[in-house]
Coordinates of C-alpha atoms in Angstrom, one line a residue:
A1 CA 92.8 114.5 123.0
I2 CA 90.1 112.5 121.2
L3 CA 92.4 109.4 121.1
K4 CA 93.0 109.6 124.8
Q5 CA 89.4 110.3 125.7
S6 CA 88.3 107.3 123.7
Q7 CA 91.0 105.1 125.3
V8 CA 92.2 103.9 121.9
T9 CA 94.3 100.8 122.1
A10 CA 94.6 99.9 118.4
M11 CA 95.5 102.3 115.6
S12 CA 96.4 102.3 111.9
A13 CA 98.1 105.2 110.1
T14 CA 100.7 106.2 107.5
P15 CA 104.2 106.5 108.8
S16 CA 103.9 110.3 108.1
L17 CA 100.9 110.5 110.4
W18 CA 102.7 108.5 113.1
R19 CA 105.6 111.0 112.9
Q20 CA 103.1 113.9 113.4
L21 CA 101.7 112.1 116.4
L22 CA 105.2 111.6 117.8
M23 CA 105.8 115.3 117.5
T24 CA 103.0 116.1 120.0
G25 CA 105.0 114.5 122.8
Q26 CA 101.8 112.9 124.0
L27 CA 101.6 109.7 122.0
N28 CA 103.1 107.7 124.9
E29 CA 100.0 108.6 127.0
L30 CA 98.0 106.2 124.9
A31 CA 97.8 102.5 125.9
L32 CA 98.4 101.1 122.4
S33 CA 98.5 97.3 122.1
H34 CA 98.2 97.1 118.3
I35 CA 99.9 99.4 115.9
T36 CA 99.7 99.2 112.1
L37 CA 101.6 101.3 109.5
G38 CA 100.6 101.4 105.8
G39 CA 100.2 103.5 102.7
E40 CA 103.9 104.5 102.7
I41 CA 107.3 102.9 103.2
A42 CA 107.7 102.0 106.9
D43 CA 111.4 102.8 107.5
Q44 CA 113.5 101.5 110.4
S45 CA 113.5 104.8 112.3
I46 CA 109.8 105.0 112.7
L47 CA 109.5 101.3 113.6
D48 CA 112.2 101.7 116.3
K49 CA 110.6 104.8 117.8
L50 CA 107.2 103.1 118.1
K51 CA 108.7 100.0 119.6
Y52 CA 110.6 102.1 122.1
L53 CA 107.3 103.8 123.2
F54 CA 105.2 100.7 123.1
P55 CA 107.5 97.7 123.8
L56 CA 104.6 95.3 124.5
A57 CA 102.5 96.4 121.5
K58 CA 102.1 94.3 118.3
I59 CA 103.6 96.4 115.6
R60 CA 103.1 95.5 111.9
H61 CA 103.4 97.2 108.6
I62 CA 101.3 96.3 105.6
Y63 CA 102.3 96.4 102.0
A64 CA 99.3 96.8 99.7
S65 CA 99.4 97.2 95.9
T66 CA 96.7 99.3 94.2
E67 CA 96.6 96.6 91.5
V68 CA 96.1 93.5 93.6
G69 CA 95.2 94.6 97.1
V70 CA 97.1 93.4 100.2
G71 CA 100.4 91.8 99.4
L72 CA 102.2 91.1 102.7
V73 CA 102.1 91.9 106.4
V74 CA 105.4 92.2 108.3
G75 CA 105.5 92.0 112.1
D76 CA 109.2 91.3 112.9
G77 CA 110.0 95.0 113.7
K78 CA 112.3 95.4 110.6
A79 CA 111.8 97.5 107.5
G80 CA 111.1 95.7 104.3
F81 CA 110.4 92.0 104.3
P82 CA 112.5 88.8 104.6
A83 CA 114.3 87.9 101.3
K84 CA 113.3 84.3 101.8
W85 CA 109.7 85.3 101.1
L86 CA 110.7 85.6 97.4
E87 CA 111.0 81.8 97.4
D88 CA 108.1 81.0 99.7
Q89 CA 105.2 79.5 97.8
S90 CA 103.1 79.2 100.9
L91 CA 102.4 82.9 101.2
A92 CA 99.0 84.4 100.3
V93 CA 100.8 86.0 97.2
A94 CA 103.9 84.9 95.4
L95 CA 106.7 87.6 95.3
K96 CA 109.4 88.2 92.8
V97 CA 111.9 90.9 91.9
S98 CA 112.2 91.8 88.2
A99 CA 115.4 92.7 86.3
E100 CA 114.3 96.3 86.7
Q101 CA 114.2 95.9 90.5
H102 CA 110.4 96.1 90.5
L103 CA 108.4 94.1 93.0
L104 CA 106.2 91.5 91.2
V105 CA 103.2 90.1 92.9
K106 CA 101.3 87.0 91.9
P107 CA 97.8 87.1 93.4
N108 CA 96.0 83.9 94.4
H109 CA 92.7 85.4 93.4
E110 CA 91.1 86.7 90.3
V111 CA 92.1 90.2 89.4
C112 CA 89.8 92.8 87.8
P113 CA 89.6 92.5 84.0
A114 CA 91.4 95.9 83.5
L115 CA 94.5 94.3 85.0
V116 CA 94.6 91.2 82.9
A117 CA 96.8 92.9 80.3
Q118 CA 99.4 93.7 83.1
I119 CA 99.9 90.1 84.1
N120 CA 103.0 88.4 82.6
S121 CA 103.2 84.9 81.2
Q122 CA 104.1 83.6 84.7
G123 CA 101.0 85.2 86.3
Y124 CA 102.8 88.1 88.0
V125 CA 101.7 91.7 88.1
D126 CA 104.3 94.5 88.1
T127 CA 103.6 96.8 91.1
L128 CA 106.0 99.4 89.8
D129 CA 107.4 99.7 93.3
C130 CA 111.2 99.6 93.2
V131 CA 113.1 97.5 95.7
E132 CA 116.6 96.3 96.5
V133 CA 117.8 93.1 98.1
K134 CA 120.2 93.7 100.9
A135 CA 121.6 90.6 102.7
D136 CA 118.5 88.8 104.0
R137 CA 116.1 91.7 103.5
V138 CA 114.1 93.2 100.6
L139 CA 113.8 97.0 101.1
F140 CA 111.4 99.3 99.4
L141 CA 113.0 102.3 97.5
G142 CA 109.9 104.0 96.2
R143 CA 107.5 104.2 93.2
R144 CA 109.1 104.2 89.8
S145 CA 106.9 107.1 88.8
G146 CA 108.1 109.2 91.8
A147 CA 111.8 109.0 91.0
I148 CA 113.7 112.3 90.6
N149 CA 115.8 112.4 87.4
V150 CA 119.1 114.1 88.3
G151 CA 121.2 114.1 85.1
G152 CA 119.9 110.7 84.0
N153 CA 120.3 109.2 87.5
K154 CA 117.1 108.1 89.3
V155 CA 116.8 109.3 92.9
Y156 CA 114.0 107.9 95.1
P157 CA 112.7 110.6 97.5
E158 CA 111.8 108.0 100.1
K159 CA 115.4 106.9 100.3
V160 CA 116.7 110.4 100.8
E161 CA 114.0 111.0 103.4
Q162 CA 115.1 107.9 105.3
A163 CA 118.7 109.2 105.4
L164 CA 117.6 112.7 106.7
L165 CA 115.5 111.1 109.4
Q166 CA 118.7 109.4 110.8
C167 CA 119.6 112.9 112.0
A168 CA 118.5 113.0 115.6
A169 CA 117.3 116.6 115.4
I170 CA 114.9 116.0 112.4
S171 CA 111.4 114.9 113.1
Q172 CA 109.9 114.9 109.6
A173 CA 111.4 115.1 106.1
R174 CA 109.9 115.7 102.7
V175 CA 112.0 115.3 99.5
F176 CA 110.9 116.5 96.1
P177 CA 112.3 117.7 92.8
K178 CA 113.1 121.2 91.6
K179 CA 113.6 121.9 87.9
S180 CA 117.1 122.5 86.7
A181 CA 118.2 123.8 83.3
L182 CA 121.5 121.9 83.6
L183 CA 120.5 118.5 85.1
G184 CA 116.7 118.3 84.5
E185 CA 115.9 118.1 88.2
L186 CA 117.5 118.6 91.5
V187 CA 116.9 117.0 94.9
V188 CA 115.6 119.4 97.5
A189 CA 114.2 118.8 101.0
E190 CA 112.1 120.3 103.7
V191 CA 112.5 119.2 107.3
T192 CA 110.9 119.9 110.7
V193 CA 112.9 119.7 113.9
F194 CA 112.1 118.5 117.4
E195 CA 113.5 121.7 119.1
H196 CA 114.1 125.2 117.9
G197 CA 117.8 126.0 117.7
D198 CA 120.5 126.7 115.2
H199 CA 119.0 125.6 111.8
L200 CA 122.4 125.9 110.1
Q201 CA 123.8 123.4 112.5
V202 CA 120.9 121.0 111.8
K203 CA 121.4 121.2 108.1
Q204 CA 125.2 120.6 108.4
R205 CA 124.5 117.5 110.6
A206 CA 121.9 116.3 108.1
L207 CA 124.2 116.6 105.2
K208 CA 126.9 114.7 107.1
V209 CA 124.5 111.8 107.7
C210 CA 123.4 111.9 104.0
K211 CA 127.1 111.7 102.8
N212 CA 127.5 108.4 104.7
M213 CA 124.3 106.9 103.3
L214 CA 123.7 108.3 99.8
Q215 CA 125.5 108.7 96.5
R216 CA 126.6 112.1 95.4
F217 CA 123.7 112.6 92.9
E218 CA 121.2 111.6 95.6
M219 CA 122.3 114.3 98.0
P220 CA 119.8 117.2 98.6
T221 CA 121.1 120.4 97.1
K222 CA 119.0 122.4 99.5
I223 CA 117.5 121.7 102.9
T224 CA 114.9 124.1 104.4
V225 CA 113.7 123.9 108.0
V226 CA 110.0 124.6 108.0
E227 CA 107.2 124.6 110.6
N228 CA 105.0 122.1 108.9
I229 CA 105.4 119.4 106.3
S230 CA 102.8 119.2 103.5
H231 CA 100.5 116.0 103.4
D232 CA 97.6 115.0 101.2
P233 CA 94.2 114.2 102.7
S234 CA 95.1 110.5 103.1
G235 CA 98.0 111.3 105.4
K236 CA 100.8 110.7 102.8
L237 CA 103.6 113.1 102.1
N238 CA 102.9 115.5 99.2
R239 CA 106.0 115.4 97.0
K240 CA 104.8 117.7 94.2
Q241 CA 107.5 119.3 92.2
Q242 CA 108.8 122.8 93.1
D243 CA 109.3 125.1 90.1
D244 CA 111.1 128.0 91.7

């Protein structure tokens, strides 16, 4: 109501917050001409939904590293960023992928003294954000520190969430670890749905989608339909571990 009353035309928010706004069914009542996503991975599903609602709007997602500030701005409507940027020396920052699949960023400005020790011999800072190169695109997987350890296999919650969101009935998804005596951790998920209905059917459809997109160890062992998804004050998903 405040956004409509103020006739907001430009807005920046996390992808999670954009999804919450989409759930109101009123977002299309705004006349948005500039849309920005940041703070979390901007996956293809949220970019497509916003483009559908606001076909004439300028939509961009920003990647910013805590260590070196803004790294890149993407405005082509696609998740991740062009792989050719890894070789482009004309960008504001130089980009590289390490052997561990971490995104490395070389700032063109002085960094704070506390970060000097983190700069390698070529001048790059390890962001600890994991990525994968697919065809002509570099896609974000998630933070190294946020990976779920399933029997020694790393599972990135963001990747599983993106798979769950491909299910048309699901509006939001949160993936987090649950302790396991056998495997160390298990992948579990909470989802919200657009319409009330048969929750078992939604779960079955979601698992079918996940089987086509994920490896076996990445599959959620439990999917719970909830009324609300937990977020922290910044608008990001709260993926704290569940112990029971």
